[in-house]
Short mmCIF file of C-alpha atoms in Angstrom, two decimals:
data_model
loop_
_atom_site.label_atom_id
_atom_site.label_comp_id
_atom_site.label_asym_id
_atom_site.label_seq_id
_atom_site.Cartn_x
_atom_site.Cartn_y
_atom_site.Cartn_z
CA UNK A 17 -3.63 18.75 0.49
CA UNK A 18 -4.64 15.02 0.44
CA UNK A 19 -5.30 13.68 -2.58
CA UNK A 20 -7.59 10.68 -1.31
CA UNK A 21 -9.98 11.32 2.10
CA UNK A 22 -11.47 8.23 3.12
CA UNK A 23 -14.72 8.26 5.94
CA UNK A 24 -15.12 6.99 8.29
CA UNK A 25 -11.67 6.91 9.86
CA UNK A 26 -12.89 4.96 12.95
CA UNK A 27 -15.94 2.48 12.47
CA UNK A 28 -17.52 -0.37 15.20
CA UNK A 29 -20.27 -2.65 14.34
CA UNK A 30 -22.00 -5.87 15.33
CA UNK A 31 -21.57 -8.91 13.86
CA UNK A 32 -23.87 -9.30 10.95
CA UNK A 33 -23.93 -4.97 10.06
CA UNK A 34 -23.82 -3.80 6.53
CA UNK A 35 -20.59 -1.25 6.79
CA UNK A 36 -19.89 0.97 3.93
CA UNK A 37 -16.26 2.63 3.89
CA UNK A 38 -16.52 5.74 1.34
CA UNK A 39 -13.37 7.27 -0.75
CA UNK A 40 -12.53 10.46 -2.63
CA UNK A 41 -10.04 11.43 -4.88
CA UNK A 42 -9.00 14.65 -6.18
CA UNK A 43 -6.62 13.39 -9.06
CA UNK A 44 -7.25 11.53 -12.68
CA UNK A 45 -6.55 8.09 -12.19
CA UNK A 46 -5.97 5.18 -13.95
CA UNK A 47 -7.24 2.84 -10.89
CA UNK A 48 -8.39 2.81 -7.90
CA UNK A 49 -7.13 -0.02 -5.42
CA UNK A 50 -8.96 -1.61 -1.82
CA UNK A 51 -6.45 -2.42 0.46
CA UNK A 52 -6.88 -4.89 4.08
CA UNK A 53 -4.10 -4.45 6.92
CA UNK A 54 -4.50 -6.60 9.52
CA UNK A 55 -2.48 -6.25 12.29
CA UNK A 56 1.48 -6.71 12.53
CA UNK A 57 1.10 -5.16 8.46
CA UNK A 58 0.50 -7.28 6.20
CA UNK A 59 -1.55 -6.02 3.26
CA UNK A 60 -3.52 -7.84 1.16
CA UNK A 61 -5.08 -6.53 -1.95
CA UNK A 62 -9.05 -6.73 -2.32
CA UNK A 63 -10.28 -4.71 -5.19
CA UNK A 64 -8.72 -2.82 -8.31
CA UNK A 65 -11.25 -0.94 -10.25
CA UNK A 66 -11.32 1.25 -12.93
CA UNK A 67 -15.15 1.48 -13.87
CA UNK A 68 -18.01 -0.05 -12.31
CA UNK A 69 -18.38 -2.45 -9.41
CA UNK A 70 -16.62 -5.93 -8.85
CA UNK A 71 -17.91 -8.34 -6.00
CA UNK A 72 -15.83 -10.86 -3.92
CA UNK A 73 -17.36 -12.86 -1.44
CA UNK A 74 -18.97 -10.29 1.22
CA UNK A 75 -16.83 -7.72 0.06
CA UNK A 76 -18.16 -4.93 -3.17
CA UNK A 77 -16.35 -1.90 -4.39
CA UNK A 78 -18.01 0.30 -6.38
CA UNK A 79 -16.65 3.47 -8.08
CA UNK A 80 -18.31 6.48 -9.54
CA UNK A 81 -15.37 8.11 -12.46
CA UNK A 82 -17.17 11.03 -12.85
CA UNK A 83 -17.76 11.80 -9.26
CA UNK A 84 -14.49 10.71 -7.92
CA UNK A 85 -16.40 8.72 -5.51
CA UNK A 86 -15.46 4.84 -4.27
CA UNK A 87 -17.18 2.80 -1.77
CA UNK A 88 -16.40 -0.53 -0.11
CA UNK A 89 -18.95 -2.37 1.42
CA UNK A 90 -19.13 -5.18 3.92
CA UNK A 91 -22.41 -7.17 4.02
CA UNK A 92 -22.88 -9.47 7.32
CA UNK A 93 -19.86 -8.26 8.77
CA UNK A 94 -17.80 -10.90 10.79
CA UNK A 95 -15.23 -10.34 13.39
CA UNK A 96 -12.56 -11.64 11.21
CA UNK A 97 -13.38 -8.78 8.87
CA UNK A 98 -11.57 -6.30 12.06
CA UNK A 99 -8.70 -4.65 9.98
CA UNK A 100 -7.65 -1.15 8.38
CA UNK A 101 -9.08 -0.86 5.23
CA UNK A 102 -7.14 1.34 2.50
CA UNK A 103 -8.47 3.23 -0.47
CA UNK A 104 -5.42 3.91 -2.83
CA UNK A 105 -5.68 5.62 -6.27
CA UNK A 106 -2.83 5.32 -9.16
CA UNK A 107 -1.87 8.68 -10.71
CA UNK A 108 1.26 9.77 -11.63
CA UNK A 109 1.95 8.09 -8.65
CA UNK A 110 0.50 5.80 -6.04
CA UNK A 111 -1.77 7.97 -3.26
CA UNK A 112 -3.29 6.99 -0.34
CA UNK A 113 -5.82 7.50 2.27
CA UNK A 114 -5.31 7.53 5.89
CA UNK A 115 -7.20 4.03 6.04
CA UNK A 116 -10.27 3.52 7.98
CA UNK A 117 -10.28 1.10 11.19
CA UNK A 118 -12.70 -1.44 11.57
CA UNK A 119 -13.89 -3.35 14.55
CA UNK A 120 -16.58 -5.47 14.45
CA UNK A 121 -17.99 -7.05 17.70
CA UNK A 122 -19.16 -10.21 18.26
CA UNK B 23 4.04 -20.00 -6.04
CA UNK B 24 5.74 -18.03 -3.22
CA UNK B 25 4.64 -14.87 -2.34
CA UNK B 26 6.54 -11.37 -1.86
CA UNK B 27 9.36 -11.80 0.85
CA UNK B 28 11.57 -8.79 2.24
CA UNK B 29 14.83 -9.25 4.01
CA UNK B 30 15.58 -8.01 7.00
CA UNK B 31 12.27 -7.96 8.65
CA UNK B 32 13.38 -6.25 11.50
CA UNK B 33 16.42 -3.99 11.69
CA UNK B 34 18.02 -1.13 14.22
CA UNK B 35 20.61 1.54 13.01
CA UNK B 36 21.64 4.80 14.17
CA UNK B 37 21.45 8.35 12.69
CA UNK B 38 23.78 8.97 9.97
CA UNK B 39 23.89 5.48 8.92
CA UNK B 40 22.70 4.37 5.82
CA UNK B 41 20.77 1.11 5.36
CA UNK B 42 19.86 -1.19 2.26
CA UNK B 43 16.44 -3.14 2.57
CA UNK B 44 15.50 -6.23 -0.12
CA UNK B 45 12.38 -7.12 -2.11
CA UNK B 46 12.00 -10.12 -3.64
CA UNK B 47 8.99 -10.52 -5.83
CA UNK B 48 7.04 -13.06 -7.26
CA UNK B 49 8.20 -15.19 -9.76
CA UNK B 50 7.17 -13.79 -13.10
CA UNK B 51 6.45 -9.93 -11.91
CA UNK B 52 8.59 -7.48 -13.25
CA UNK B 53 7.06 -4.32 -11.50
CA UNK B 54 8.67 -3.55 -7.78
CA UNK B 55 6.97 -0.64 -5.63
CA UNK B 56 8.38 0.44 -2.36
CA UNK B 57 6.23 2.08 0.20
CA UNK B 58 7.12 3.79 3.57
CA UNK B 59 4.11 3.58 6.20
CA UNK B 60 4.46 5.59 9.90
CA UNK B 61 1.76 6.21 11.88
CA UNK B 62 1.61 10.08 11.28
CA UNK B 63 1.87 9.87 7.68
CA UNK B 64 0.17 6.80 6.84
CA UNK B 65 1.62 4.96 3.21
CA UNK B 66 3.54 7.08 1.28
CA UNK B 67 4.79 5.79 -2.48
CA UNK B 68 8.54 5.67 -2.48
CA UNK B 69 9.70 4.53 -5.91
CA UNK B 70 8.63 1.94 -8.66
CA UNK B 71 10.98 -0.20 -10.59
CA UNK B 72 10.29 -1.93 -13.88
CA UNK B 73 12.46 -3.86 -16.34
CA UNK B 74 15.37 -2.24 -14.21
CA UNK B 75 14.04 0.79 -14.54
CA UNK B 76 12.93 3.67 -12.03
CA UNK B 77 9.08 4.32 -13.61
CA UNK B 78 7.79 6.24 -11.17
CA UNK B 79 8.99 8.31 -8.40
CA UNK B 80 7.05 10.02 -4.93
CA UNK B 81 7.94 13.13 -3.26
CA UNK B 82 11.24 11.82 -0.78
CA UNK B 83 14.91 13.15 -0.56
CA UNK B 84 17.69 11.97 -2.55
CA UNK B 85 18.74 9.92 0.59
CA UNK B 86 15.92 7.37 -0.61
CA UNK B 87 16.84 5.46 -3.36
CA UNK B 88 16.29 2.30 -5.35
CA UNK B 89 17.53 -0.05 -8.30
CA UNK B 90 15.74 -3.31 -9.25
CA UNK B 91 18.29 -5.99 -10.76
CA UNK B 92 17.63 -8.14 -14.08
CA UNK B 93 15.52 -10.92 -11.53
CA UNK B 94 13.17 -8.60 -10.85
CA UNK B 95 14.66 -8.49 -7.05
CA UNK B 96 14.86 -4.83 -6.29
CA UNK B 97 16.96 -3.12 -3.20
CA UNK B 98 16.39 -0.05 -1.76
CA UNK B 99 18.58 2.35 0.32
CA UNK B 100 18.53 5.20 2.94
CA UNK B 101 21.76 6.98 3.25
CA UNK B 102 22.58 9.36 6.51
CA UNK B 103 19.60 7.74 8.10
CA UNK B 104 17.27 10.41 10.23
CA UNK B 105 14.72 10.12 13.41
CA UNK B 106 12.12 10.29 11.19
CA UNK B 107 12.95 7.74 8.73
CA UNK B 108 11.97 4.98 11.25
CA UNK B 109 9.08 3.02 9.68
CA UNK B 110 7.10 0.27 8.29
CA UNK B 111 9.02 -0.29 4.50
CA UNK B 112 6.86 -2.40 2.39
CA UNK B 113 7.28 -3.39 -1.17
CA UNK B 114 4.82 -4.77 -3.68
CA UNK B 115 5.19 -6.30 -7.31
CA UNK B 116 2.90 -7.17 -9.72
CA UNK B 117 3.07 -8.62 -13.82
CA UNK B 118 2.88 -4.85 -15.26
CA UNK B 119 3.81 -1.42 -14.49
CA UNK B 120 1.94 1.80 -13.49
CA UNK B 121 -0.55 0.60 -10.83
CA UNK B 122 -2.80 -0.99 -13.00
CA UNK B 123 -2.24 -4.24 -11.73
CA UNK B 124 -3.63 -6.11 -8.89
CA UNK B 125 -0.55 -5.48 -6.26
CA UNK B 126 1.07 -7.81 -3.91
CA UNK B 127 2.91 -6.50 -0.91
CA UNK B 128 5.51 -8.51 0.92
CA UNK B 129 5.44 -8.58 5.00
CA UNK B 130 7.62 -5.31 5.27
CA UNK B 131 10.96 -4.28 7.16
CA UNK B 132 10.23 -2.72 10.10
CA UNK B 133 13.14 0.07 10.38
CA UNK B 134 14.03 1.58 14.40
CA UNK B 135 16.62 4.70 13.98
CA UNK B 136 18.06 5.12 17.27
#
């Protein structure tokens, strides 16, 4: 049983696309994190949310408590946004989702 | 300020061996998180150390075990090491503890069991 599916798990757009990477959780949580892995593994952190929706840059996470429902979305999507993105949710532990690759093509 | 650093980054052992991995985390965190990521299983949570303190724990044999020192550095250790234990090791720290916290992972230790 996973506790967090992400869609898609595989993903290709143009250059400029709005992408939308969706999450679901099955546990209460206290927060729900957006991860970035490039490749070679570094992680970088983009969003933690507990309520609402939080914008950086391009990037927005939104999150729907009652639903159990996250989405990240990517508007005017740039190469340099190519990377695994992670939807992780804190419980009584940390769980994650199986990440979703990105490629976006020039 | 200097981010997350782990030490070794890359390191080979053989079954049965045991192996001890370092985190060190940025200045001023207190919370350490260790994470093991293989490409069948994705991330899985390890441990999470606070204030020297285990806090939380994930679903992994005795073999995998932690302790986090009063800097804040933590270790971590695989005993009898296994096939399957070869993976991506990543730790993370942040100010507080519990995952409530923005988190900030170091580059990882990539582990080969031969």
């Amino acid at each position: 049983k996973n506790e967090v599916e992400q869609s898609p798990q595989n993903l290709t757009a143009q250059e400029g696309e709005f992408i939308t990477i969706n999450c679901s959780y099955s546990v209460g949580i206290s927060a729900l994190h957006w991860l970035q892995q490039h490749p070679g593994g570094g992680i970088v952190s983009l969003f933690m949310l507990s309520s609402g929706k939080k914008k950086h840059g391009r990037l927005i996470a939104t999150i729907n408590i009652q639903e159990k429902h996250s989405s990240l979305h990517i508007t005017a999507s740039h190469p340099r946004d190519s990377a695994v993105y992670i939807c992780a949710v804190t419980a009584t532990q940390f769980y994650f989702g199986t990440g979703t690759s990105l490629t976006v093509i020039p | 300020k200097a981010g997350v650093t782990q030490t070794p980054r890359y390191l080979i052992k053989t079954r049965g061996q045991q192996v001890t991995l370092s985190c060190s985390p940025i200045s001023g965190h207190r919370s350490v998180s260790w994470y093991q990521q293989t490409p069948g299983q994705g991330l899985q949570f390890l441990f999470e150390y606070f204030s020297e303190t285990q806090r939380n724990k994930g679903n992994f044999p005795g073999r995998f075990s932690g302790r986090q020192f009063s800097n804040s550095r933590s270790e971590m250790n695989v005993s009898t090491l296994e096939l399957g234990d070869s993976a991506l090791y990543l730790c993370a720290s942040s100010l507080t503890s519990g995952g409530t916290d923005e988190q900030f992972f170091g580059p990882g230790t990539r582990l080969t069991v031969l």
